[in-house]
Coordinates of C-alpha atoms in Angstrom, one line a residue:
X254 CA 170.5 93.1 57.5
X255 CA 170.9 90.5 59.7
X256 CA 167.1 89.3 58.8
X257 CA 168.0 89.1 55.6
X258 CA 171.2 87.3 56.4
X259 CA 169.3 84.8 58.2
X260 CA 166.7 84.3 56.1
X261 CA 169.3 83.6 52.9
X262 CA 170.5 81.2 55.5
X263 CA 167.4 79.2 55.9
X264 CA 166.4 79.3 52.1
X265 CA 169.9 77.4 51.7
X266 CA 168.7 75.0 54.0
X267 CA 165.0 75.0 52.9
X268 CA 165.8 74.2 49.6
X269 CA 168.8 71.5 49.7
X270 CA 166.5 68.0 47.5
X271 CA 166.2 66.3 50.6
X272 CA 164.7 69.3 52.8
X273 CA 162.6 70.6 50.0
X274 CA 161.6 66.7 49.7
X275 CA 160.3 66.1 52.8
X276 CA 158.3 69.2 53.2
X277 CA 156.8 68.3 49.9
X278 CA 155.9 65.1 52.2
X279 CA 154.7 66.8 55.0
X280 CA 151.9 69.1 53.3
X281 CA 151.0 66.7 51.3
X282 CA 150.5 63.7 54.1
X283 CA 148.9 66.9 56.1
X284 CA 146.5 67.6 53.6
X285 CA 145.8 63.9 53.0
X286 CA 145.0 63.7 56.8
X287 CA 142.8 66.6 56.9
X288 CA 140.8 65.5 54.5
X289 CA 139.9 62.2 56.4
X290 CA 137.8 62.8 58.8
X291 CA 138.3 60.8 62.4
X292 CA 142.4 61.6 61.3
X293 CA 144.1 64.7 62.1
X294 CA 147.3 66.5 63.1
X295 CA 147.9 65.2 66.4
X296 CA 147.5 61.5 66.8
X297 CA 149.2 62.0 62.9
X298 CA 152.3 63.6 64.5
X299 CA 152.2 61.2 67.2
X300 CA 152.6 58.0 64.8
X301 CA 155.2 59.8 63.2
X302 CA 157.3 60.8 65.7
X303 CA 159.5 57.5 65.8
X304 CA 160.3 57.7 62.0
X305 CA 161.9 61.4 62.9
X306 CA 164.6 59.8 64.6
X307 CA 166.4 58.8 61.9
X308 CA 166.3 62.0 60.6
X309 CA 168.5 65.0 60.6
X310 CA 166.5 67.3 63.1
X311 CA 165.8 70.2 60.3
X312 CA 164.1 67.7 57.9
X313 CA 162.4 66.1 60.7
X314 CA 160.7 69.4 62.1
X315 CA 160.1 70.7 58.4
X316 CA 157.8 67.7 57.7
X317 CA 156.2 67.5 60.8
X318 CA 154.8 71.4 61.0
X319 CA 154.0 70.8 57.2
X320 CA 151.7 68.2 58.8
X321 CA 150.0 70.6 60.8
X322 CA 149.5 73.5 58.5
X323 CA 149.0 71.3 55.7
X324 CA 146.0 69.6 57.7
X325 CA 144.1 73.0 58.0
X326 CA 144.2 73.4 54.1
X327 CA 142.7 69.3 53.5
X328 CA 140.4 69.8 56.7
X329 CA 138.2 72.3 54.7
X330 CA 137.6 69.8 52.0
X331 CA 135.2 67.5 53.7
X332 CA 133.8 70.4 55.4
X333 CA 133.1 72.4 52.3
X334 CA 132.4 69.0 49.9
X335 CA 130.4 66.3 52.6
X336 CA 129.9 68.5 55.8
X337 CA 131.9 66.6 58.3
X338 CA 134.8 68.8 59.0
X339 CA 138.5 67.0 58.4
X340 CA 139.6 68.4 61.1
X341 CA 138.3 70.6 64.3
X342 CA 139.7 73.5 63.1
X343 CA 137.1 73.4 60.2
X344 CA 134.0 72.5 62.2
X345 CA 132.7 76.5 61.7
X346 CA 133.6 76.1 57.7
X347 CA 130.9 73.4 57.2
X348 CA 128.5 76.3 57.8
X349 CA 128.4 78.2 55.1
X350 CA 131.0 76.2 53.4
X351 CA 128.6 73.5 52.4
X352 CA 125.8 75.7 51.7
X353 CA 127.8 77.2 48.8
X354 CA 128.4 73.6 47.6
X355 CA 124.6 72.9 47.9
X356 CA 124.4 76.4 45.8
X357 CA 127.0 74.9 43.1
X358 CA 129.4 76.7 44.4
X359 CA 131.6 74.0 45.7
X360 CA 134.8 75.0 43.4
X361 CA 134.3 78.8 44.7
X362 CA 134.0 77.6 48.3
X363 CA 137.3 75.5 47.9
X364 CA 139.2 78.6 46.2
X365 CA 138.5 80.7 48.9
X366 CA 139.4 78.1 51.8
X367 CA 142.4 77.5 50.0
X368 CA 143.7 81.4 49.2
X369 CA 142.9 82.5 52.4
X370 CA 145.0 79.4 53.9
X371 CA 148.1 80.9 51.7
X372 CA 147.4 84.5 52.5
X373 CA 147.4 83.4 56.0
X374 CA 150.6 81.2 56.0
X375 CA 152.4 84.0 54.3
X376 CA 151.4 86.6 56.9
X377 CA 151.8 84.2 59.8
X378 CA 155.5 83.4 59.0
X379 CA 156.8 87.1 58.3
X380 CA 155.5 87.2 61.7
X381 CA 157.5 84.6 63.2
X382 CA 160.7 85.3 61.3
X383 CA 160.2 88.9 62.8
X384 CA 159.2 89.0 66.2
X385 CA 160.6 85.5 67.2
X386 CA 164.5 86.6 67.6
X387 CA 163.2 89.3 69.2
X388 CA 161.0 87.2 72.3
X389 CA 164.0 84.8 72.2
X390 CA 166.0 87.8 73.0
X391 CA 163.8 88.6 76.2
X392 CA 163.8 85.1 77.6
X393 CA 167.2 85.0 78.1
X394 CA 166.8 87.3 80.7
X395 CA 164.5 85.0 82.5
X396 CA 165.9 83.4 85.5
X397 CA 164.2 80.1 87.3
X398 CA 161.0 81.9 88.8
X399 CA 160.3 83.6 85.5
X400 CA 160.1 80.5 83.9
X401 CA 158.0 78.5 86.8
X402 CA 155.5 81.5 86.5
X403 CA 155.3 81.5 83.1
X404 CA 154.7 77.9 82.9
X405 CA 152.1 78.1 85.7
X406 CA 150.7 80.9 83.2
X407 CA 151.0 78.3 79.7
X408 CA 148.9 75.7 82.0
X409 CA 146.4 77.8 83.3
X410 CA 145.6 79.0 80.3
X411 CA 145.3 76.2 78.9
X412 CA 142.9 75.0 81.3
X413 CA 140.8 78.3 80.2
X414 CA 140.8 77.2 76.5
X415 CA 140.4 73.5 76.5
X416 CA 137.1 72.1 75.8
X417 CA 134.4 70.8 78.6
X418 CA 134.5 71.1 82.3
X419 CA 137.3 73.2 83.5
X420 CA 137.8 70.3 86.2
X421 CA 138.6 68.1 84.3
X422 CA 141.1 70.0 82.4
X423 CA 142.9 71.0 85.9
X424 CA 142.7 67.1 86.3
X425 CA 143.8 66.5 83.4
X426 CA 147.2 68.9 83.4
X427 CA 147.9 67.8 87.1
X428 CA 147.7 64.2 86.3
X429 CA 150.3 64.6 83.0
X430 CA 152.7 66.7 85.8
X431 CA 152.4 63.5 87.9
X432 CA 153.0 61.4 85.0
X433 CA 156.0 63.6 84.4
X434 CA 157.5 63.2 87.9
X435 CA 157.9 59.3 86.9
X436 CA 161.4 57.8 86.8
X437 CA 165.1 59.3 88.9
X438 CA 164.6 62.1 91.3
X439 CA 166.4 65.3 89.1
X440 CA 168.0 66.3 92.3
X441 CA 168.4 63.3 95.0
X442 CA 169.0 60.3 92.1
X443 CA 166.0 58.2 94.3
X444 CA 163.4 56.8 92.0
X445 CA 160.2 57.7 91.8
X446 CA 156.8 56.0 90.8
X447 CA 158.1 53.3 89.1
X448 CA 157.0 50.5 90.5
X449 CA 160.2 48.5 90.5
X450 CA 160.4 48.6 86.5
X451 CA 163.6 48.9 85.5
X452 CA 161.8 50.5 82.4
X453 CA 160.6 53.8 83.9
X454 CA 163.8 54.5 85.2
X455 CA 164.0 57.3 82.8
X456 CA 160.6 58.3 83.3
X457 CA 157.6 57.5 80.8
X458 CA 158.7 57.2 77.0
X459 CA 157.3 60.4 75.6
X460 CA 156.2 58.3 71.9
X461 CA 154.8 55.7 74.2
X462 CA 152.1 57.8 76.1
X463 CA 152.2 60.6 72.5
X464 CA 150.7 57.4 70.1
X465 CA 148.7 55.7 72.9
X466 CA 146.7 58.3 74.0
X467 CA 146.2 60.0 70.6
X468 CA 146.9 57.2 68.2
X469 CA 145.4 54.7 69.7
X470 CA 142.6 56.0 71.6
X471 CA 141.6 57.8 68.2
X472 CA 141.4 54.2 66.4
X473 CA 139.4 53.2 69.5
X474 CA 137.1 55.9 69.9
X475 CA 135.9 55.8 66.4
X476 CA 136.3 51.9 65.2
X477 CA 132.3 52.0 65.5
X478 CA 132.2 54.7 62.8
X479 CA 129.6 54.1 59.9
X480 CA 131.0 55.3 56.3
X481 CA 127.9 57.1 55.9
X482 CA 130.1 60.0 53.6
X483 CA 128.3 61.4 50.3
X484 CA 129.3 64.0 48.3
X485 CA 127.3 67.2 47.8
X486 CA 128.7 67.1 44.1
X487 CA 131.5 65.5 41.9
X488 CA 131.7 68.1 39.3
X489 CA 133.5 70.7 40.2
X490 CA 134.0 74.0 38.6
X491 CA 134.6 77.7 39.0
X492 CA 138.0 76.8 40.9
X493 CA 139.3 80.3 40.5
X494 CA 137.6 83.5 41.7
X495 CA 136.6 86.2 40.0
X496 CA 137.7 89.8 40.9
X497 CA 134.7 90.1 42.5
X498 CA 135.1 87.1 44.8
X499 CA 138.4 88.4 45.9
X500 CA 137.9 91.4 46.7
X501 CA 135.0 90.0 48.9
X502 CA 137.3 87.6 50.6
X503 CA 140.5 90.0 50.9
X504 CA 139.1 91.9 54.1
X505 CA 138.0 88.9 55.9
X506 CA 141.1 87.1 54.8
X507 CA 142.8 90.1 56.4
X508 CA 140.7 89.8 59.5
X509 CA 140.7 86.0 60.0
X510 CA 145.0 86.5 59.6
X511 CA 145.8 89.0 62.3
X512 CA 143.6 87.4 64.9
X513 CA 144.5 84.2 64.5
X514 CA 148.0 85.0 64.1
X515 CA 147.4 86.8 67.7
X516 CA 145.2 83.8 69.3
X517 CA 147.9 81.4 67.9
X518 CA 150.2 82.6 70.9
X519 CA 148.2 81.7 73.3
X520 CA 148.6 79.2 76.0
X521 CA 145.5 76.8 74.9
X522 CA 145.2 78.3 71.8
X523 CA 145.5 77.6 68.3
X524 CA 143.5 76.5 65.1
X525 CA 140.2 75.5 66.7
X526 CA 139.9 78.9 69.0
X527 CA 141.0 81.1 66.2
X528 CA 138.4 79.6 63.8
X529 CA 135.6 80.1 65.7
X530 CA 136.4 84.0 67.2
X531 CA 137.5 84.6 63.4
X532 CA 133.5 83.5 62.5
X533 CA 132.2 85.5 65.4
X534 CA 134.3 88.9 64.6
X535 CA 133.2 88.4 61.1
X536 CA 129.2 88.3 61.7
X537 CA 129.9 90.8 64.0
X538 CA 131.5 93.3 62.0
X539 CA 129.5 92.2 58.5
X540 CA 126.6 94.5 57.7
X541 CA 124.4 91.1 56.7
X542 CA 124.9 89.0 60.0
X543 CA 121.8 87.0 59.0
X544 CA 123.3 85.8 55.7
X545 CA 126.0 83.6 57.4
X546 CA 124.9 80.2 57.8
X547 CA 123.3 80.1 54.6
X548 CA 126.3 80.3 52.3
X549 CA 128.6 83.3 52.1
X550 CA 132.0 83.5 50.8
X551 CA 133.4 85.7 54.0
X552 CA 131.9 82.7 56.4
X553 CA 134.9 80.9 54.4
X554 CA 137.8 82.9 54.2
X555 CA 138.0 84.3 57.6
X556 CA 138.0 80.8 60.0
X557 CA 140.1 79.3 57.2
X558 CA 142.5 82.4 57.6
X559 CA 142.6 82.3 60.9
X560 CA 143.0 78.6 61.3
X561 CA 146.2 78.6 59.1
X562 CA 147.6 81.6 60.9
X563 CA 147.1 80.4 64.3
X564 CA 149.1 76.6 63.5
X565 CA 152.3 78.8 62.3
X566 CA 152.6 81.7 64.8
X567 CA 151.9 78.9 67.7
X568 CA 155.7 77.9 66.5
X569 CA 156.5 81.3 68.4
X570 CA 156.1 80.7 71.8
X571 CA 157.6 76.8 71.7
X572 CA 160.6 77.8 69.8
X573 CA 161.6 80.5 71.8
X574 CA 160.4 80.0 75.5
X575 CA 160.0 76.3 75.2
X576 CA 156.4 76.6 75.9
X577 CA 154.0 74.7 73.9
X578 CA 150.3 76.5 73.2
X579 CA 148.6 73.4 72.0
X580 CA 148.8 69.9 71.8
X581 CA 151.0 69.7 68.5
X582 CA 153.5 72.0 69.9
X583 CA 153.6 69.9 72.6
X584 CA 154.8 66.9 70.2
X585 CA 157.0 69.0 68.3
X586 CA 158.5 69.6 71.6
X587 CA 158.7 65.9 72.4
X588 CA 160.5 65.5 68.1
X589 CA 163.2 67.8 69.1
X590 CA 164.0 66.6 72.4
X591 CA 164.2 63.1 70.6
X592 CA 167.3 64.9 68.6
X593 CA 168.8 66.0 72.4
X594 CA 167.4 70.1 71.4
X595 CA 165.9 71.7 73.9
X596 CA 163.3 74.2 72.9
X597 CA 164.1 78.1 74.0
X598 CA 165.5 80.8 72.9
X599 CA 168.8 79.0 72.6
X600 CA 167.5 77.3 69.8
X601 CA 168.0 79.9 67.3
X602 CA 171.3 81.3 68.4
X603 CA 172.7 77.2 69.2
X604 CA 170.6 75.7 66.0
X605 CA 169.9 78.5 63.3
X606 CA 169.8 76.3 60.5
X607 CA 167.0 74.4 62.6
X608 CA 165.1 77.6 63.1
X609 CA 165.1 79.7 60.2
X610 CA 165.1 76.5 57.8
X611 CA 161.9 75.7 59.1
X612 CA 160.8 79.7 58.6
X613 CA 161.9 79.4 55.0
X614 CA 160.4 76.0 54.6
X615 CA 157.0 77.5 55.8
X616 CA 156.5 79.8 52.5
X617 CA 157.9 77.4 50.7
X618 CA 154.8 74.8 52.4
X619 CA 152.7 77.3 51.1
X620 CA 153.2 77.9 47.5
X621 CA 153.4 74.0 47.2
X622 CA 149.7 73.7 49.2
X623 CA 148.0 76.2 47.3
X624 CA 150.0 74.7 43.7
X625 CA 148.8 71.0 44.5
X626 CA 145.6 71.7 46.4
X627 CA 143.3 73.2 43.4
X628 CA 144.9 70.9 40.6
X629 CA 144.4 67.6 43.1
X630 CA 141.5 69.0 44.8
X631 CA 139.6 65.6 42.6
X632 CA 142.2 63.5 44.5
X633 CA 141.6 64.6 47.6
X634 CA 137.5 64.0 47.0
X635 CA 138.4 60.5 45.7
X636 CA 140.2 59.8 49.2
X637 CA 137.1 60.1 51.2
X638 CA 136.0 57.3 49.7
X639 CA 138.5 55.3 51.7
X640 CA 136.7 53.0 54.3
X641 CA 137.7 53.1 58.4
X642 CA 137.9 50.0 58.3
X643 CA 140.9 49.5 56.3
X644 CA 142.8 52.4 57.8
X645 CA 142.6 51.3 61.7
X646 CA 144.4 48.6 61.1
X647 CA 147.2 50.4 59.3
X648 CA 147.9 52.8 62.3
X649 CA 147.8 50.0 65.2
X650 CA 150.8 48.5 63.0
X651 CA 152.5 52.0 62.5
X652 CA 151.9 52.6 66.2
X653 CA 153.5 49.5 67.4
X654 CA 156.4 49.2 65.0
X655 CA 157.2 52.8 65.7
X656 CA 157.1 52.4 69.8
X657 CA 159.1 49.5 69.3
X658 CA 162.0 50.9 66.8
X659 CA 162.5 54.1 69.6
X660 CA 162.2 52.2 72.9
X661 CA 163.7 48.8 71.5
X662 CA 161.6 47.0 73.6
X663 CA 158.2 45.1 73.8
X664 CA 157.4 47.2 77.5
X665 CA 157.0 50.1 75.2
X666 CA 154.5 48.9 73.1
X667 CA 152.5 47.4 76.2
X668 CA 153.1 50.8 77.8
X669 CA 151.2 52.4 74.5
X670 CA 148.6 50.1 74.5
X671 CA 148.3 51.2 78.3
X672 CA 147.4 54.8 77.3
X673 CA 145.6 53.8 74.8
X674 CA 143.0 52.3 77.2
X675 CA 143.3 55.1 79.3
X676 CA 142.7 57.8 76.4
X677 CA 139.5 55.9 75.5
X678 CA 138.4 56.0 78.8
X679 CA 139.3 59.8 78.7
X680 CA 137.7 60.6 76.0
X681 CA 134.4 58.7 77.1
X682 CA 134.5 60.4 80.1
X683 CA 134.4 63.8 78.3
X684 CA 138.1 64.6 79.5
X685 CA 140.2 66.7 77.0
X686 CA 143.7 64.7 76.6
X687 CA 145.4 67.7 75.2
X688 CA 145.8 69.4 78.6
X689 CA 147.3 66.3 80.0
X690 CA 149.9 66.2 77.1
X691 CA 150.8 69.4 77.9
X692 CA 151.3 68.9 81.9
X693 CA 153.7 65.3 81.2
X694 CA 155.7 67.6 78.9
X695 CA 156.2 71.0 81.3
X696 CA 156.1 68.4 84.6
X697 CA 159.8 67.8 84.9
X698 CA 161.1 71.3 83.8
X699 CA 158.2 73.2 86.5
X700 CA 159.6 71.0 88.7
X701 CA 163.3 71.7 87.7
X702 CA 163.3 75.5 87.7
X703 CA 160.8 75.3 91.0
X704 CA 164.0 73.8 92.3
X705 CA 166.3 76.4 91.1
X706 CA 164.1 79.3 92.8
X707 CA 164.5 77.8 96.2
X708 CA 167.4 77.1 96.0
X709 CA 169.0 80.4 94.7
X710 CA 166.7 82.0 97.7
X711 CA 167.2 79.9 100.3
X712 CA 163.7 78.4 100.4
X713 CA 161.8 81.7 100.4
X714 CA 158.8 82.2 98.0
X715 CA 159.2 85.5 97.7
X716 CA 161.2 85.0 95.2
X717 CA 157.7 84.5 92.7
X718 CA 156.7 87.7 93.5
X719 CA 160.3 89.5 94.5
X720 CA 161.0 89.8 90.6
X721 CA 158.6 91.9 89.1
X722 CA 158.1 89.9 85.5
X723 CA 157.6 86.9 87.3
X724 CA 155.3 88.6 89.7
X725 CA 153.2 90.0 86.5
X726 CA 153.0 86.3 85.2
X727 CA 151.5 85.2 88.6
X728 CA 148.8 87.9 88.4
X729 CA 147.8 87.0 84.9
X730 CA 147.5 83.4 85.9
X731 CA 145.3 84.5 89.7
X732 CA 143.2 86.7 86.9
X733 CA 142.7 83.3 85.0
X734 CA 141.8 81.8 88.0
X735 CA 139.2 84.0 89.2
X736 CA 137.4 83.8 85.6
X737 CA 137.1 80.1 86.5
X738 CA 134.6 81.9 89.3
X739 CA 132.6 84.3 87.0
X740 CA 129.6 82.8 85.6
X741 CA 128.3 85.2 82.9
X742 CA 132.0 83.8 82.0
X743 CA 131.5 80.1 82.6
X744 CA 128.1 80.3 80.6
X745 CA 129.7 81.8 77.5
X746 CA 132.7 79.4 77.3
X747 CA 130.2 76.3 77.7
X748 CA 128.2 77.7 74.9
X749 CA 131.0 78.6 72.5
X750 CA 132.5 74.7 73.3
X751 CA 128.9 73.1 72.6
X752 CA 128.5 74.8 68.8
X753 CA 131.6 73.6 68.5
X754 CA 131.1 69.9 69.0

């Protein structure tokens, strides 16, 4: 009863004009996004993240995840239609994806990406309107040293999972924890690595770093594009199924759903990881493994199942343990913070409105993306005729306005353009970003609740390893560790990485 309760609850607020309104605007700017290729969720989110402000927090949040669901749906459109995947969580649906539009099958390709997405999205929110109460419930019996071990865990893990050298990823995460010790001293009031600006005080400006090293490093990084898109076809037909066709994609729908929805959880996990391990269990498991790659419907439906399930149920672990699994959780972190909520498990007891609005709003996403997606799937295919060259130009302004309007002064916008440089560099040096995102964010509280443990046992460590969950936590993470070691290991995540670049 009280599920139901709550849900009614977060229908009311889902469907108020203005709620309903802007997640209307946050599927459809997310499928807009994933359709453009060299765009996508994050740097998307990023820009976006100073409009919020002004916003009451349930209509911000509701527009933002509607980004990042509503991406995976438009990412599959230039995978499926020209072959360059929308966004990275589509890269393994340009291979049998475009083969079915080189077979004129383009319209049948597009249903099933799209279905499978709203199967997907339905499943993956019953899921987190079920079991999220129930993990909020849990953390509140966490004390400091479950959540340092937990976060140690979140990081780790996402050293495991990010892309290229694992090196570089522990680089990466240490050097956003530094970045997060910047500004007054949490416990003595003594400033810290600010260099005598006044400015850093209060530490780094989260939209500063968010826009310059997504943002702007994206515009950067891919100025020297060439608009060298063409269409497989621009007829389209056959936009609806058969019975035959579903009951094909039904199982690996149903496949693609529950492990995504599982991989979405993870610490370093999300849309990309599910994809690809969804396309793996599939060939595995099909009794035609050598037909994938040359255009069958189940090489569709599963990554694009999984993909959607994984960007919902990765709300899970940031709304209730304040842990974010991927990049974009880490930015919806930094949206609600920018509202003075902080994410945990006393979000749904101190915000429920917040918490199950967005829950509600998610089906609601849903039926709206798989309405709009098939009737203005010609839309979408007109939009990737939109040169580079006239939409860089657009987010610099965005960027710089939006910097401006949070921090209200010109050191933000040079403190973007800053991170900007630096995310280039980054990204030319084949170092993941997304890992140091995810250290600046969990920096101060690691730091805050390391505190906490020492001081509530008198300096002694033990205290990690004392409490049984937290000593659990630690072993998991040492585990994670010790893969880093294995080669057979090593070998198979460098491979996996490489077919997905």
């Amino acid at each position: 009863m009280d599920l139901l309760a709550n849900l009614v609850l977060g229908f009311e607020a889902a469907l108020t004009l203005q709620n309903l309104g802007y997640a209307t605007l946050g599927v459809v700017l997310g499928t807009a996004i994933g359709v453009l290729p060299g765009l996508g969720p994050v740097p998307t989110i990023a820009m976006l993240l100073p409009l919020t402000y002004a916003l009451p927090p349930e209509s911000a949040v509701i527009m933002l995840a509607g980004i990042f669901y509503g991406s995976q749906y438009g990412g599959s459109t230039t995978s499926i239609l020209v072959n360059i995947p929308g966004e990275s969580s589509s890269v393994v649906t340009c291979l049998d994806g475009h083969k079915m539009a080189r077979n004129g099958q383009a319209g049948l390709a597009l249903a099933t990406a799209a279905l499978s997405s709203f199967f997907a999205g339905c499943v993956a929110t019953v899921l987190l309107a079920a079991f999220a109460p129930t993990l909020a419930s849990v953390a509140f019996k966490f004390g400091p040293a479950e959540y340092f071990s937990l976060m140690v865990l979140g990081l780790l893990g996402a050293v495991a999972l990010a892309h290229g050298s694992v090196l570089h990823a522990i680089c990466m995460i240490l050097f956003g924890i530094l970045l997060g010790l910047v500004g007054t001293d949490i416990t003595s009031g003594g400033q810290r690595f600010t260099m005598g600006f006044s400015e850093l005080f209060d530490g780094i400006e989260f939209v500063a770093l968010a826009m310059g090293l997504f943002g702007l490093a994206e515009v950067i990084s891919n100025a020297g594009r060439q608009d060298d898109r063409q269409l497989v076809t621009k007829k389209l037909s056959g936009l609806w199924p058969s019975r035959a066709d579903l009951r094909r994609m039904t199982a690996p729908a149903v496949r693609g759903t529950a492990l995504g929805s599982l991989l979405g959880l993870l610490p370093g996990g999300g849309a990309t990881l599910s994809s690809f391990a969804a396309y793996a269990l599939e060939k595995k498991v099909s009794k035609r493994p050598r037909d994938f790659g040359t255009g069958v419907l189940e090489g569709v439906a599963a990554p694009e199942a999984a993909n959607n399930a994984a960007a919902q149920t990765s709300f899970i672990p940031m709304l209730t343990l304040g842990m974010p699994s991927n990049a974009v959780m880490a930015l919806m972190i930094g949206a609600l913070m920018l509202h003075n909520i902080q994410p945990g498990p006393q979000v749904i007891t101190n915000n429920p409105q917040l918490f199950w609005g967005l829950v509600a709003s998610m089906w609601i996403g849903n039926v709206i993306l798989v309405v709009l997606n098939l009737p203005m799937i010609f839309v979408w295919v007109k939009m990737l005729s939109i040169p580079y060259r006239y939409l860089f130009p657009s987010i610099i302004l965005i960027s710089c306005v939006g910097v401006f309007s949070v921090t209200n002064d010109v050191f933000g916008v040079f403190l973007m353009a800053a991170f900007g440089a630096i995310g280039y560099i980054l990204l030319r040096l084949d170092c993941e970003v997304a890992p140091m995102l995810l250290g600046f964010v969990l920096g101060q509280s690691l730091e805050a609740y390391f505190r906490r443990a020492m001081l509530i046992s008198d300096g002694s460590l033990w205290v990690f390893v004392e409490r049984p969950l937290s000593a659990a936590m630690l072993i998991l993470a040492a585990t994670i560790v010790m893969t880093f070691f294995i080669p057979t290991l090593t070998r198979k995540r460098t491979e996996v990485f490489r077919e997905a670049e």
